[in-house]
Amino acid sequence: MRAFVYSGQPARVVFGAGSLAHLERELDLLGARRALLLATPGHADPAGDIADRLPRRVVGVFARAAMHVPVEIARQAREEARRLDADCVIAFGGGSTTGLGKAIALESGLPILAIPTTYAGSEMTPIYGITEDGLKKTGSDPRVLPRTVIYDPALTLTLPVGLSVTSGINAIAHAAEGLYARDGNPVMDLLAEEGIRALAQALPALRQRADDLAVRGDALYGSWLCGTVLGNVGMALHHKLCHTLGGSFELPHAQVHTVVLPQAMAFNAPAAPLAMQRIERALGTSGRASAPAALFDLARDNGAPVSLKEIGMRREDLDRAAQIAVGNPYWNPRPIDAAQRGEIRDLLQRAFDGVRPD
Ligand SMILES: NC(=O)C1=CN([C@@H]2O[C@H](COP(=O)(O)OP(=O)(O)OC[C@H]3O[C@@H](n4cnc5c(N)ncnc54)[C@H](O)[C@@H]3O)[C@@H](O)[C@H]2O)C=CC1
Ligand SMILES: O=C(O)/C=C\C(=O)CC(=O)O
C-alpha cells in the first residue's frame, strides 16, 4: 500500500426518489429560516413549484444562473441574498446553479443546500469559478462546499437524453483523472471505479428508458461518487484542455468533456497504465477495448458528439488552444510544457476530427 493523505469533505447526503420531500427537514437541520432558491432561467418553473411548497422558508427565487458564473450575475444574486436577509441558499440545478450558490457563499459564508439535477458533480466540491471579462478564475474554499445535498432522481427525469449522456461522461472524466491523480488515495480510487461503473451501465439504459427512475438513480449515484473524486484530488490535462476550450472558445461544458476525454486518456495512457486498467475494468471492456477506445465508444454509441467540429470549434482556433493549454499547465502524469505544444496540437486535431483512439 502506498502512503497517502485522506481528508474527508463534510457534506450530508440525502439520496433517493422523492427525497425532495425532505427539504424542510433539511433546512431545519441547517438552522435555515430564510432560504434564497437559485435556478437557471430554463428551470424557473420547477424552481417556482418548490418555492410555492415552502412559502415561509423560501423567501425568494433568483432564476438567472448562467454557465461559468458571469461576475455580474454573481453580483446581482449576492445583492438579492442581502436584500432578502437570506440565511441559506438552495442551489437547484446543474453546475451553473451550484456555481452561483458558491459565488454567494464565498462572500457571505451562507450555507448551501444543493439539489443537483445534472451529473456535473459541483455539489461535492469546494471548487468555485467566476468569469469576468471573458476570463474564468477558479479557486478552492471550504466555505463553498455545500453543507447538504439532496439527490432526487425524480428531478432528473426532465434532463434531455443528449445532455444526460454528455453530463454523465463529464462525471466519468472526474473519476478517470482521479485514478492517476498525484494526490490520489485508495478511497478515491474505489469511488472512482464504482462511479465509472455505475454511469457506464446507466447511460445506455437511460438512452432506452429515460423515464426509468431506477436507471436515473444509478446515474445520479455514479455522478455523486465521481463528483466526490473531483472534490478530493487534483485534476490534470483533460480538465485543463476542457477549461481552455470552454473558457476561451465558449464550447458547451459537458459536450467538450465528452469529446476530449478519449483523446486525453490516449495521451496519458503510457504514463498511467494502472489507471487505464481500472477504467477498462469499470467500463467492462478489459481485454476487448482500451480505456480511451472504450470511452470513445461509450459516447459514439449513445449518440453523443465525438468531435470538436460538431460542437462549434473552429479549425483556425486549434493553434491558439494548444498554446493556451501548454501555458501554465496542471500537473499531469505525462509532463506537459511548451515543448509538448506540437503533441497537444495533434491531440486537439484528433479531437477536432473525432478520431477513435486505439
Ligand atoms: N466547481 C465545480 O466543481 C464544477 C463546476 N462545474 C461547472 O458547471 C457548469 C456546467 O454545469 P452543467 O451541469 O453541465 O450544466 P448547467 O448547469 O449549465 O445546465 C445545462 C442546462 O440544463 C438545464 N437543466 C439542468 N437540469 C435539468 C433538468 N433536470 N431538466 C431539464 N433541464 C435541466 C439547465 O437549465 C441548463 O439550461 C460549468 O460552468 C462548469 O464549469 C461543473 C462541474 C464541477
Ligand atoms: O470550472 C469550474 O467551475 C471548476 C471545475 C469544473 O468545471 C470541473 C469540470 O471541468 O467539470
Short mmCIF file of C-alpha atoms and ligand atoms in Angstrom, two decimals:
data_model
loop_
_atom_site.label_atom_id
_atom_site.label_comp_id
_atom_site.label_asym_id
_atom_site.label_seq_id
_atom_site.Cartn_x
_atom_site.Cartn_y
_atom_site.Cartn_z
CA MET A 1 0.00 0.00 0.00
CA ARG A 2 1.40 3.40 -0.97
CA ALA A 3 1.49 6.31 1.51
CA PHE A 4 -1.34 8.82 1.21
CA VAL A 5 -3.26 11.63 2.90
CA TYR A 6 -7.06 11.48 3.03
CA SER A 7 -9.23 14.38 4.23
CA GLY A 8 -12.98 13.74 4.31
CA GLN A 9 -15.12 16.60 2.99
CA PRO A 10 -18.09 17.11 5.29
CA ALA A 11 -21.42 17.02 3.48
CA ARG A 12 -24.72 15.43 4.37
CA VAL A 13 -26.24 13.43 1.51
CA VAL A 14 -29.93 12.58 1.30
CA PHE A 15 -30.44 10.24 -1.64
CA GLY A 16 -33.47 8.65 -3.26
CA ALA A 17 -36.51 9.15 -5.47
CA GLY A 18 -38.85 11.54 -3.70
CA SER A 19 -36.17 12.85 -1.32
CA LEU A 20 -37.08 16.43 -2.24
CA ALA A 21 -39.91 15.90 0.27
CA HIS A 22 -37.25 16.18 3.00
CA LEU A 23 -36.26 19.72 2.03
CA GLU A 24 -37.95 21.39 5.00
CA ARG A 25 -36.41 18.91 7.45
CA GLU A 26 -33.00 19.53 5.93
CA LEU A 27 -33.41 23.31 6.15
CA ASP A 28 -34.30 22.85 9.82
CA LEU A 29 -31.15 20.82 10.41
CA LEU A 30 -29.13 23.66 8.87
CA GLY A 31 -30.94 26.15 11.09
CA ALA A 32 -32.11 27.95 7.95
CA ARG A 33 -35.27 30.09 8.12
CA ARG A 34 -34.96 32.33 5.05
CA ALA A 35 -33.63 30.50 2.00
CA LEU A 36 -32.96 32.04 -1.40
CA LEU A 37 -33.62 29.49 -4.16
CA LEU A 38 -31.34 29.65 -7.22
CA ALA A 39 -32.02 28.21 -10.69
CA THR A 40 -31.29 28.77 -14.38
CA PRO A 41 -33.93 30.61 -16.46
CA GLY A 42 -34.88 27.31 -18.14
CA HIS A 43 -35.58 25.80 -14.74
CA ALA A 44 -37.60 28.71 -13.34
CA ASP A 45 -40.94 26.85 -13.36
CA PRO A 46 -39.91 23.81 -11.28
CA ALA A 47 -37.96 26.18 -9.00
CA GLY A 48 -41.17 28.18 -8.52
CA ASP A 49 -43.02 24.96 -7.65
CA ILE A 50 -40.50 24.17 -4.92
CA ALA A 51 -40.77 27.71 -3.53
CA ASP A 52 -44.59 27.50 -3.55
CA ARG A 53 -44.46 24.36 -1.43
CA LEU A 54 -42.45 26.10 1.32
CA PRO A 55 -43.64 29.72 1.23
CA ARG A 56 -42.47 30.51 4.75
CA ARG A 57 -38.98 29.04 4.29
CA VAL A 58 -38.13 30.07 0.73
CA VAL A 59 -38.11 33.86 0.71
CA GLY A 60 -37.14 34.37 -2.93
CA VAL A 61 -36.28 32.74 -6.26
CA PHE A 62 -33.36 34.01 -8.35
CA ALA A 63 -33.60 32.18 -11.70
CA ARG A 64 -30.75 33.83 -13.60
CA ALA A 65 -27.89 31.34 -13.13
CA ALA A 66 -25.67 31.02 -16.23
CA MET A 67 -22.77 28.84 -17.37
CA HIS A 68 -19.40 29.73 -15.77
CA VAL A 69 -20.91 32.24 -13.30
CA PRO A 70 -20.63 35.64 -15.00
CA VAL A 71 -19.48 38.16 -12.38
CA GLU A 72 -22.45 40.48 -13.00
CA ILE A 73 -24.95 37.66 -12.28
CA ALA A 74 -22.98 36.78 -9.15
CA ARG A 75 -23.18 40.42 -8.05
CA GLN A 76 -26.96 40.52 -8.61
CA ALA A 77 -27.50 37.24 -6.75
CA ARG A 78 -25.38 38.37 -3.79
CA GLU A 79 -27.37 41.60 -3.66
CA GLU A 80 -30.65 39.67 -3.73
CA ALA A 81 -29.48 37.45 -0.85
CA ARG A 82 -28.62 40.57 1.18
CA ARG A 83 -31.88 42.34 0.29
CA LEU A 84 -33.92 39.35 1.43
CA ASP A 85 -31.77 38.80 4.52
CA ALA A 86 -31.31 35.17 3.40
CA ASP A 87 -29.62 32.77 5.80
CA CYS A 88 -29.15 29.93 3.28
CA VAL A 89 -29.02 29.37 -0.47
CA ILE A 90 -30.71 26.45 -2.18
CA ALA A 91 -28.97 25.64 -5.48
CA PHE A 92 -31.49 23.74 -7.60
CA GLY A 93 -30.00 22.71 -10.94
CA GLY A 94 -26.74 21.75 -12.62
CA GLY A 95 -23.21 23.02 -12.20
CA SER A 96 -24.13 26.54 -13.32
CA THR A 97 -26.63 26.95 -10.49
CA THR A 98 -24.40 25.34 -7.88
CA GLY A 99 -21.61 27.64 -9.10
CA LEU A 100 -23.81 30.68 -8.48
CA GLY A 101 -24.55 29.42 -4.97
CA LYS A 102 -20.82 29.12 -4.40
CA ALA A 103 -20.25 32.71 -5.51
CA ILE A 104 -22.73 33.85 -2.84
CA ALA A 105 -21.26 31.57 -0.17
CA LEU A 106 -17.72 32.68 -0.93
CA GLU A 107 -18.57 36.26 0.01
CA SER A 108 -21.20 35.77 2.70
CA GLY A 109 -20.41 32.38 4.25
CA LEU A 110 -24.09 31.39 3.83
CA PRO A 111 -24.59 27.60 3.81
CA ILE A 112 -25.57 25.96 0.53
CA LEU A 113 -28.15 23.22 0.26
CA ALA A 114 -27.67 21.74 -3.21
CA ILE A 115 -30.29 19.85 -5.21
CA PRO A 116 -28.37 18.69 -8.31
CA THR A 117 -30.30 17.97 -11.49
CA THR A 118 -27.38 17.12 -13.82
CA TYR A 119 -24.37 14.84 -13.32
CA ALA A 120 -21.68 17.59 -13.27
CA GLY A 121 -20.70 16.96 -9.64
CA SER A 122 -20.05 20.53 -8.46
CA GLU A 123 -22.17 19.91 -5.35
CA MET A 124 -19.41 17.67 -3.99
CA THR A 125 -16.53 20.09 -4.41
CA PRO A 126 -15.06 23.14 -2.67
CA ILE A 127 -14.10 24.47 -6.14
CA TYR A 128 -15.66 27.70 -7.35
CA GLY A 129 -15.32 29.67 -10.58
CA ILE A 130 -16.33 33.22 -11.55
CA THR A 131 -15.98 34.74 -15.04
CA GLU A 132 -15.03 38.37 -15.62
CA ASP A 133 -14.04 39.97 -18.93
CA GLY A 134 -14.07 36.55 -20.59
CA LEU A 135 -11.63 35.10 -18.06
CA LYS A 136 -12.78 32.40 -15.63
CA LYS A 137 -10.95 32.42 -12.32
CA THR A 138 -11.24 29.28 -10.22
CA GLY A 139 -10.26 28.62 -6.65
CA SER A 140 -10.95 26.33 -3.74
CA ASP A 141 -12.50 27.34 -0.43
CA PRO A 142 -14.19 25.14 2.18
CA ARG A 143 -16.97 27.77 2.63
CA VAL A 144 -18.38 26.97 -0.82
CA LEU A 145 -18.73 23.22 -0.26
CA PRO A 146 -22.49 22.57 0.00
CA ARG A 147 -23.42 21.51 3.53
CA THR A 148 -26.34 19.30 2.47
CA VAL A 149 -27.05 17.64 -0.87
CA ILE A 150 -30.45 16.22 -1.78
CA TYR A 151 -30.12 13.80 -4.71
CA ASP A 152 -33.59 13.08 -6.03
CA PRO A 153 -33.53 11.09 -9.29
CA ALA A 154 -37.12 12.19 -9.99
CA LEU A 155 -35.79 15.70 -10.62
CA THR A 156 -33.52 14.41 -13.39
CA LEU A 157 -36.31 12.83 -15.46
CA THR A 158 -36.62 16.04 -17.47
CA LEU A 159 -32.89 16.25 -18.29
CA PRO A 160 -32.78 15.70 -22.07
CA VAL A 161 -31.19 12.39 -23.08
CA GLY A 162 -28.40 14.08 -25.05
CA LEU A 163 -27.36 16.22 -22.09
CA SER A 164 -27.78 13.25 -19.74
CA VAL A 165 -25.18 11.29 -21.73
CA THR A 166 -22.66 14.14 -22.03
CA SER A 167 -23.15 15.20 -18.41
CA GLY A 168 -22.61 11.59 -17.34
CA ILE A 169 -19.35 11.49 -19.30
CA ASN A 170 -18.36 14.83 -17.67
CA ALA A 171 -18.71 12.94 -14.36
CA ILE A 172 -16.71 9.96 -15.64
CA ALA A 173 -13.91 12.39 -16.59
CA HIS A 174 -13.53 13.44 -12.94
CA ALA A 175 -13.13 9.81 -11.87
CA ALA A 176 -10.82 8.90 -14.77
CA GLU A 177 -8.38 11.71 -13.94
CA GLY A 178 -8.77 10.96 -10.22
CA LEU A 179 -7.37 7.48 -10.87
CA TYR A 180 -3.98 8.94 -11.84
CA ALA A 181 -4.02 11.97 -9.54
CA ARG A 182 -0.73 12.88 -7.89
CA ASP A 183 -2.59 13.22 -4.56
CA GLY A 184 -4.83 10.19 -5.11
CA ASN A 185 -5.64 7.69 -2.41
CA PRO A 186 -7.21 4.21 -2.25
CA VAL A 187 -10.56 5.51 -1.02
CA MET A 188 -10.93 7.84 -4.00
CA ASP A 189 -9.79 5.02 -6.31
CA LEU A 190 -12.67 2.89 -5.06
CA LEU A 191 -15.17 5.70 -5.53
CA ALA A 192 -13.79 6.48 -8.99
CA GLU A 193 -14.03 2.92 -10.23
CA GLU A 194 -17.52 2.43 -8.81
CA GLY A 195 -18.67 5.81 -10.17
CA ILE A 196 -17.46 4.97 -13.69
CA ARG A 197 -19.07 1.52 -13.47
CA ALA A 198 -22.43 2.93 -12.36
CA LEU A 199 -22.51 5.57 -15.09
CA ALA A 200 -21.22 3.30 -17.86
CA GLN A 201 -24.10 0.93 -17.14
CA ALA A 202 -26.72 3.64 -16.62
CA LEU A 203 -26.07 5.78 -19.72
CA PRO A 204 -27.00 3.20 -22.40
CA ALA A 205 -30.03 2.13 -20.31
CA LEU A 206 -31.07 5.73 -19.85
CA ARG A 207 -30.99 6.24 -23.59
CA GLN A 208 -33.56 3.48 -23.96
CA ARG A 209 -35.62 4.34 -20.87
CA ALA A 210 -35.06 8.00 -19.94
CA ASP A 211 -38.06 7.95 -17.60
CA ASP A 212 -36.92 4.91 -15.60
CA LEU A 213 -36.35 6.13 -12.05
CA ALA A 214 -34.08 3.23 -11.14
CA VAL A 215 -31.78 3.99 -14.07
CA ARG A 216 -31.84 7.70 -13.26
CA GLY A 217 -30.95 6.77 -9.68
CA ASP A 218 -27.96 4.71 -10.83
CA ALA A 219 -26.70 7.62 -12.94
CA LEU A 220 -27.09 10.10 -10.09
CA TYR A 221 -25.33 7.70 -7.70
CA GLY A 222 -22.42 7.46 -10.15
CA SER A 223 -22.27 11.23 -10.52
CA TRP A 224 -22.17 11.65 -6.73
CA LEU A 225 -19.16 9.31 -6.47
CA CYS A 226 -17.36 10.93 -9.42
CA GLY A 227 -18.07 14.42 -8.04
CA THR A 228 -16.58 13.33 -4.71
CA VAL A 229 -13.39 12.35 -6.52
CA LEU A 230 -13.26 15.78 -8.22
CA GLY A 231 -13.65 17.43 -4.82
CA ASN A 232 -10.87 15.44 -3.20
CA VAL A 233 -7.98 15.02 -5.64
CA GLY A 234 -6.32 17.10 -8.34
CA MET A 235 -7.32 17.03 -12.00
CA ALA A 236 -4.85 17.02 -14.91
CA LEU A 237 -4.50 17.54 -18.68
CA HIS A 238 -8.06 16.57 -19.58
CA HIS A 239 -9.63 19.18 -17.29
CA LYS A 240 -7.08 21.79 -18.38
CA LEU A 241 -7.99 21.23 -22.02
CA CYS A 242 -11.71 21.40 -21.26
CA HIS A 243 -11.33 24.60 -19.25
CA THR A 244 -9.35 26.10 -22.13
CA LEU A 245 -11.89 25.09 -24.76
CA GLY A 246 -14.89 26.04 -22.62
CA GLY A 247 -13.43 29.24 -21.22
CA SER A 248 -11.65 30.73 -24.23
CA PHE A 249 -13.75 29.32 -27.08
CA GLU A 250 -17.16 29.12 -25.36
CA LEU A 251 -17.77 25.48 -26.20
CA PRO A 252 -20.52 23.77 -24.15
CA HIS A 253 -19.13 22.25 -20.94
CA ALA A 254 -20.42 18.67 -20.86
CA GLN A 255 -20.02 18.16 -24.62
CA VAL A 256 -16.38 19.34 -24.53
CA HIS A 257 -15.62 16.84 -21.77
CA THR A 258 -17.25 14.10 -23.84
CA VAL A 259 -15.18 14.81 -26.95
CA VAL A 260 -11.82 15.43 -25.26
CA LEU A 261 -11.84 12.58 -22.72
CA PRO A 262 -10.85 9.69 -25.06
CA GLN A 263 -8.07 11.80 -26.61
CA ALA A 264 -6.68 12.98 -23.25
CA MET A 265 -6.75 9.40 -21.97
CA ALA A 266 -4.88 8.20 -25.07
CA PHE A 267 -2.22 10.87 -24.46
CA ASN A 268 -1.83 9.86 -20.80
CA ALA A 269 -2.21 6.08 -21.18
CA PRO A 270 1.54 5.31 -21.46
CA ALA A 271 2.20 7.15 -18.19
CA ALA A 272 -0.76 5.73 -16.24
CA PRO A 273 -1.18 2.01 -17.09
CA LEU A 274 -2.80 1.10 -13.75
CA ALA A 275 -5.42 3.83 -14.06
CA MET A 276 -6.20 2.61 -17.60
CA GLN A 277 -6.67 -0.96 -16.33
CA ARG A 278 -9.09 0.28 -13.66
CA ILE A 279 -11.05 2.35 -16.19
CA GLU A 280 -11.30 -0.66 -18.51
CA ARG A 281 -12.48 -2.82 -15.62
CA ALA A 282 -15.09 -0.24 -14.63
CA LEU A 283 -16.29 0.08 -18.22
CA GLY A 284 -16.35 -3.71 -18.56
CA THR A 285 -14.06 -3.75 -21.60
CA SER A 286 -10.90 -5.37 -20.18
CA GLY A 287 -9.21 -7.42 -22.89
CA ARG A 288 -11.58 -6.09 -25.58
CA ALA A 289 -11.05 -2.33 -25.85
CA SER A 290 -8.53 0.06 -24.31
CA ALA A 291 -9.81 2.73 -21.90
CA PRO A 292 -9.52 5.55 -24.49
CA ALA A 293 -11.27 3.49 -27.20
CA ALA A 294 -13.99 2.34 -24.81
CA LEU A 295 -14.68 5.92 -23.69
CA PHE A 296 -14.95 6.96 -27.34
CA ASP A 297 -17.39 4.10 -27.99
CA LEU A 298 -19.47 4.99 -24.91
CA ALA A 299 -20.02 8.47 -26.37
CA ARG A 300 -20.49 7.47 -30.01
CA ASP A 301 -22.78 4.51 -29.30
CA ASN A 302 -25.02 6.66 -27.13
CA GLY A 303 -25.47 9.43 -29.66
CA ALA A 304 -23.07 11.93 -28.07
CA PRO A 305 -20.69 14.14 -30.08
CA VAL A 306 -17.18 12.74 -30.65
CA SER A 307 -15.57 15.67 -32.49
CA LEU A 308 -14.91 19.31 -31.63
CA LYS A 309 -16.10 20.37 -35.07
CA GLU A 310 -19.57 19.03 -34.23
CA ILE A 311 -19.84 21.27 -31.16
CA GLY A 312 -18.74 24.56 -32.66
CA MET A 313 -14.91 24.62 -32.55
CA ARG A 314 -13.25 26.42 -35.47
CA ARG A 315 -10.27 24.72 -37.11
CA GLU A 316 -8.35 28.02 -37.15
CA ASP A 317 -8.53 28.22 -33.33
CA LEU A 318 -6.71 24.93 -32.71
CA ASP A 319 -3.22 26.50 -32.63
CA ARG A 320 -4.26 29.09 -30.08
CA ALA A 321 -6.00 26.44 -27.96
CA ALA A 322 -2.82 24.34 -27.89
CA GLN A 323 -0.79 27.39 -26.90
CA ILE A 324 -3.14 28.26 -24.01
CA ALA A 325 -3.28 24.65 -22.82
CA VAL A 326 0.51 24.28 -22.51
CA GLY A 327 0.89 27.67 -20.79
CA ASN A 328 0.51 27.26 -17.02
CA PRO A 329 -0.39 23.56 -17.28
CA TYR A 330 -1.89 21.48 -14.46
CA TRP A 331 0.26 18.65 -13.08
CA ASN A 332 -0.09 15.67 -15.44
CA PRO A 333 1.17 12.07 -15.24
CA ARG A 334 2.83 12.67 -18.60
CA PRO A 335 4.58 16.00 -18.05
CA ILE A 336 3.45 18.93 -20.21
CA ASP A 337 5.42 22.00 -21.07
CA ALA A 338 5.90 24.26 -24.05
CA ALA A 339 7.96 21.51 -25.73
CA GLN A 340 4.83 19.35 -25.97
CA ARG A 341 2.81 22.02 -27.76
CA GLY A 342 3.07 20.05 -31.01
CA GLU A 343 1.77 16.88 -29.34
CA ILE A 344 -1.08 18.75 -27.67
CA ARG A 345 -1.87 20.34 -31.03
CA ASP A 346 -2.01 16.81 -32.53
CA LEU A 347 -4.30 15.70 -29.70
CA LEU A 348 -6.62 18.63 -30.40
CA GLN A 349 -6.60 17.82 -34.12
CA ARG A 350 -7.75 14.27 -33.36
CA ALA A 351 -10.42 15.67 -31.06
CA PHE A 352 -11.45 18.11 -33.78
CA ASP A 353 -11.76 15.32 -36.35
CA GLY A 354 -13.28 12.77 -33.92
CA VAL A 355 -10.65 10.06 -34.46
CA ARG A 356 -11.24 6.88 -32.42
CA PRO A 357 -8.11 6.16 -30.34
CA ASP A 358 -6.60 2.64 -30.44
N1 LIG B 1 -16.91 23.81 -9.46
C1 LIG B 1 -17.06 22.54 -9.77
O1 LIG B 1 -16.67 21.65 -9.02
C2 LIG B 1 -17.71 22.19 -11.05
C3 LIG B 1 -18.21 23.19 -11.84
N2 LIG B 1 -18.84 22.88 -13.00
C4 LIG B 1 -19.38 23.99 -13.78
O2 LIG B 1 -20.77 23.76 -14.01
C5 LIG B 1 -21.13 24.28 -15.29
C6 LIG B 1 -21.77 23.20 -16.14
O3 LIG B 1 -22.80 22.55 -15.42
P1 LIG B 1 -23.78 21.55 -16.14
O4 LIG B 1 -24.48 20.83 -15.06
O5 LIG B 1 -23.09 20.79 -17.17
O6 LIG B 1 -24.79 22.50 -16.95
P2 LIG B 1 -25.83 23.62 -16.50
O7 LIG B 1 -25.97 23.71 -15.04
O8 LIG B 1 -25.46 24.87 -17.25
O9 LIG B 1 -27.17 23.04 -17.10
C7 LIG B 1 -27.28 22.88 -18.50
C8 LIG B 1 -28.73 23.15 -18.96
O10 LIG B 1 -29.53 22.09 -18.50
C9 LIG B 1 -30.70 22.60 -17.86
N3 LIG B 1 -31.06 21.62 -16.85
C10 LIG B 1 -30.38 21.28 -15.75
N4 LIG B 1 -31.00 20.27 -15.11
C11 LIG B 1 -32.10 19.98 -15.83
C12 LIG B 1 -33.14 19.02 -15.68
N5 LIG B 1 -33.15 18.12 -14.69
N6 LIG B 1 -34.13 19.01 -16.59
C13 LIG B 1 -34.13 19.87 -17.64
N7 LIG B 1 -33.15 20.80 -17.84
C14 LIG B 1 -32.15 20.84 -16.94
C15 LIG B 1 -30.27 23.95 -17.31
O11 LIG B 1 -31.37 24.79 -17.13
C16 LIG B 1 -29.33 24.43 -18.39
O12 LIG B 1 -30.04 25.07 -19.41
C17 LIG B 1 -19.86 24.82 -15.91
O13 LIG B 1 -19.81 26.21 -15.67
C18 LIG B 1 -18.77 24.09 -15.15
O14 LIG B 1 -17.55 24.78 -15.15
C19 LIG B 1 -19.01 21.59 -13.42
C20 LIG B 1 -18.52 20.56 -12.68
C21 LIG B 1 -17.83 20.76 -11.42
O1 LIG B 2 -14.53 25.42 -13.78
C1 LIG B 2 -15.06 25.16 -12.69
O2 LIG B 2 -16.03 25.80 -12.27
C2 LIG B 2 -14.45 24.16 -11.85
C3 LIG B 2 -14.36 22.85 -12.16
C4 LIG B 2 -15.02 22.24 -13.27
O3 LIG B 2 -15.71 22.87 -14.06
C5 LIG B 2 -14.87 20.78 -13.43
C6 LIG B 2 -15.16 20.35 -14.81
O4 LIG B 2 -14.42 20.72 -15.73
O5 LIG B 2 -16.14 19.62 -15.00
#
